[in-house]
Amino acid sequence: MSETRRDSATKDEKDQQLERHRVDAAGELTTSTGTRVDDTDNSLSAGGRGPTLMEDFHFREKLTHFDHERIPERVVHARGAGAYGYFQVYEPLSRYTRAHFLNDPSLRTPVFVRFSTVAGSRGSADTVRDVRGFATKFYTQEGNYDLVGNNIPVFFIQDGIKFPDFVHSVKPEPHNEIPQAQSAHDTLWDFVQLQPETMHMMMWVMSDRALPRSYRMMQGFGVHTFRFVNANGEGTFVKFHWTPKLGTHSLVWDETQKIGGKDPDYNRRDLWDAIERGQYPEWELGVQLVPESDEHRFDFDLLDPTKILPEEQVPVTPIGRMVLNRNPDNFFAETEQIAFHTANVVPGIDFTNDPLLQARNFSYLDTQLIRLGGPNFQQLPVNRPVADVQDNQRDGYGQHYVHRGRTSYFKNSLAGGCPYLAGEDTAFKHYQERVDGQKIRHRSDSFQDHYTQATLFYNSLANWERAHISAAFQFELGKVEHRHVREGVVAHLNHVDHDLAVDVANGIGVDPPERAVANHGRSSPAVSQATFPGTVYSRQVAVLVADGVRAAEVTALRSALAEHGALADVLGPRDGTVRTDDGSNFEVDRAMSTVASVLYDAIVVPGGADNATALSGDGLALNFITEAFKHHKPIAAMNEGVDVLGRAPLPSLRLANSGDDGVRTDQGVITNRGSDDQGLRQTFIETLARHRVWDREVASVPA
Ligand code: HDD
């Protein structure tokens, strides 16, 4: 697979640069200094049973290198996955920014994107409840630009000086290092109840946003208000939005926990597999633009990272698209060693005084120094800009450049004055913002409203989304041991929405509060996931089969799905083949026991009398159906396959009866008996495109 990628004639500049560093296994084994080695299984010893000799340089080198293979994991966002691709702007944005890559629509700027969870260690599960990192490095011709965002548009805190406090509270507790990659524990919720600025973010983290179905199906946000600067030095406030082509979709909570055991690499694998299949993930980049003169037009502070700029007030303008089309060759070299930094900017993109952003501009460089072992991490292949580097920086651990000549200072005359200062038209110019004030430690009064937008978010959601939030608070707080912490959070929720607070209080055994304030009733529909379009493209469907299956039904379904870019996995009782109803052999893709219902978007049970009898007596198959129902997934059954559904512990449904000739749909369960297979396939595909059947009644289903 990687060969095809490498042989491609369409290598971008970054790919060509990386090519110089790629190494393929070939030839004879050597030491790291190139000496040939003919035995790497037996250490040099004094006699067959004697002690190992110090002289065995190969043994010592092999062990020493191994002993030093690990580097510190990222203090946050340790668990991640990444890929290369490109970004292309639609139209020149010269009115707002002079950034070259945002002004040339013919240019494909290479990118590397790393997605991540925040709290868990490098080896933690992908599907935990958490914010997801969405960090993009643009290798522009004017230097690297890093947009280090998240899949949630707001943040936990307003000032970066609180970041260590927040992270200490959400990470596993220090005395016993429990729980791993979970927010459901006392210290996080203690922090929350004492720091009400967290409330807006906590509403998002308790929502389905924290359980993405796929990295390919999440939005990304720059979070802060940044600043575009044009060639005249004029600034415009800007907020960045990534919108996935596949829509924004989530898993359900019970499902995420099961996937954590069945396939902890679920999101990582999904990204990798989609790219290897050629189903390249794609996002549109959009911006919200606010003229400098409108800085104080809103009922919140644009510099406050716990606030969104509602799209209904300032619409998102699409400006370009990003495609991820190449997996890394080596996880450590590329995905682990990539170093993002919010202060990696290019001319035309600048900061604002958001105190969280200001802190980040310190922290990211600092963290790379310890994580990557010194000041030369920008020379690592994945971090190298495609733009020329002439920086007069010298020496340090792991220096890779061989700088020639006698000078490494400015000004010099001995190297002809090189490198000399960049010209007006190419240099980064800091935006000339007027700043004046007294030195004080005081959070601006304009940062003090912590509830209005938390309520706005809640008001904007569909009923099922709200129900998920309430259930999430009840789960998380239900794990909290300290009663006063539970009560403290409920008291804040009471300022967000009284009914929510009462619901949560009742669920966690604390006294429901009296109404404190009235819900302001405003909403921002754009934040609801119910509004996002869907598609079946790249969705995974499990088709359950056993001996006696009517293979024609499976084949027709598979090609109908393939037409839309969806994938069918035929799951049999064992690997190999099953017998069909006409006595031939039919190949299965996997044994049912090696996968699980939670790894699929939908389930189909085809017909065939013996097939139905076998599946009806197979607990695993019945569990697939039951769990899929519980998790709101589309289920289809054809002919005798309909009988299998009757064996699963589902609520009573209107299923196709014998003698019917037509498709029946009840709560996303689609059945037919008779000849209308095509109608069934069409209804199934339409239902799958809507992702989940949220209005289904699942409470009584034992899964
Ligand atoms: Fe951060 C990593 C996103 C606030 C300090 N952060 C990191 C990554 C993402 C974000 C996506 C992983 C990058 C990668 O894949 O390598 N962080 C955010 C967002 C924030 C935010 C969207 C708020 C808007 N971060 C934030 C603050 C601080 C940090 C306030 C410190 C003051 N973040 C770090 C860090 C990390 C990091 C410690 C750990 C590893 C790294 O930087 O490279 O410096």
GROMACS .gro file of C-alpha atoms and ligand atoms in nm, residues 74-77 114-116 132-135 148-150 152 154-155 157 159-161 163-164 221-224 305 335 338-340 356-357 359-360 363-365 367-368 371, ligand 1:
model
   86
   74ARG     CA    1   0.218   1.443   2.583
   75VAL     CA    2   0.101   1.576   2.920
   76VAL     CA    3  -0.242   1.613   2.760
   77HIS     CA    4  -0.364   1.472   2.425
  114ARG     CA    5  -0.347   1.484   1.450
  115PHE     CA    6  -0.669   1.392   1.627
  116SER     CA    7  -0.658   1.301   1.993
  132ARG     CA    8  -1.113   1.549   2.087
  133GLY     CA    9  -0.808   1.742   1.970
  134PHE     CA   10  -0.807   1.850   1.606
  135ALA     CA   11  -0.462   1.991   1.536
  148VAL     CA   12  -0.441   2.363   1.723
  149GLY     CA   13  -0.810   2.317   1.786
  150ASN     CA   14  -1.065   2.086   1.940
  152ILE     CA   15  -1.578   2.151   2.081
  154VAL     CA   16  -1.535   2.639   2.381
  155PHE     CA   17  -1.293   2.554   2.661
  157ILE     CA   18  -1.124   2.775   3.160
  159ASP     CA   19  -0.711   3.193   3.169
  160GLY     CA   20  -0.421   2.959   3.092
  161ILE     CA   21  -0.280   2.998   3.441
  163PHE     CA   22  -0.461   2.493   3.295
  164PRO     CA   23  -0.239   2.290   3.532
  221PHE     CA   24  -1.283   2.464   1.605
  222GLY     CA   25  -0.995   2.704   1.660
  223VAL     CA   26  -1.185   2.799   1.980
  224HIS     CA   27  -1.015   3.137   2.032
  305PRO     CA   28  -1.273   3.118   2.512
  335THR     CA   29   0.237   1.107   1.466
  338ILE     CA   30   0.485   1.600   1.545
  339ALA     CA   31   0.504   1.913   1.756
  340PHE     CA   32   0.224   2.166   1.738
  356LEU     CA   33  -0.594   3.130   2.729
  357LEU     CA   34  -0.429   3.175   2.391
  359ALA     CA   35  -0.071   3.109   2.783
  360ARG     CA   36  -0.076   2.850   2.508
  363SER     CA   37   0.326   2.630   2.683
  364TYR     CA   38   0.349   2.449   2.351
  365LEU     CA   39   0.710   2.535   2.276
  367THR     CA   40   0.642   2.120   2.634
  368GLN     CA   41   0.820   2.011   2.314
  371ARG     CA   42   0.896   1.581   2.523
  704HDD    FE1   43  -0.353   2.240   2.446
  704HDD     C1   44  -0.168   1.979   2.340
  704HDD     C2   45  -0.581   2.183   2.194
  704HDD     C3   46  -0.560   2.481   2.576
  704HDD     C4   47  -0.115   2.323   2.668
  704HDD     N1   48  -0.371   2.106   2.298
  704HDD     C5   49  -0.282   2.007   2.269
  704HDD     C6   50  -0.327   1.935   2.153
  704HDD     C7   51  -0.445   1.991   2.114
  704HDD     C8   52  -0.471   2.100   2.204
  704HDD     C9   53  -0.530   1.950   1.996
  704HDD    C10   54  -0.257   1.815   2.093
  704HDD    C11   55  -0.165   1.857   1.982
  704HDD    C12   56  -0.106   1.734   1.919
  704HDD     O1   57  -0.181   1.658   1.857
  704HDD     O2   58   0.014   1.715   1.934
  704HDD     N2   59  -0.537   2.311   2.400
  704HDD    C13   60  -0.609   2.282   2.287
  704HDD    C14   61  -0.721   2.373   2.276
  704HDD    C15   62  -0.715   2.456   2.384
  704HDD    C16   63  -0.599   2.418   2.461
  704HDD    C17   64  -0.821   2.374   2.163
  704HDD    C18   65  -0.806   2.568   2.422
  704HDD    C19   66  -0.866   2.643   2.338
  704HDD     N3   67  -0.341   2.373   2.596
  704HDD    C20   68  -0.436   2.465   2.633
  704HDD    C21   69  -0.384   2.549   2.738
  704HDD    C22   70  -0.255   2.506   2.763
  704HDD    C23   71  -0.232   2.395   2.673
  704HDD    C24   72  -0.458   2.663   2.803
  704HDD    C25   73  -0.154   2.558   2.860
  704HDD    C26   74  -0.154   2.676   2.913
  704HDD     N4   75  -0.175   2.159   2.501
  704HDD    C27   76  -0.091   2.213   2.592
  704HDD    C28   77   0.041   2.142   2.599
  704HDD    C29   78   0.025   2.032   2.491
  704HDD    C30   79  -0.116   2.055   2.441
  704HDD    C31   80   0.083   2.101   2.735
  704HDD    C32   81   0.055   1.888   2.532
  704HDD    C33   82   0.136   1.830   2.421
  704HDD    C34   83   0.166   1.942   2.335
  704HDD     O3   84   0.112   2.056   2.385
  704HDD     O4   85   0.230   1.938   2.233
  704HDD     O5   86   0.144   2.230   2.571
   0.00000   0.00000   0.00000
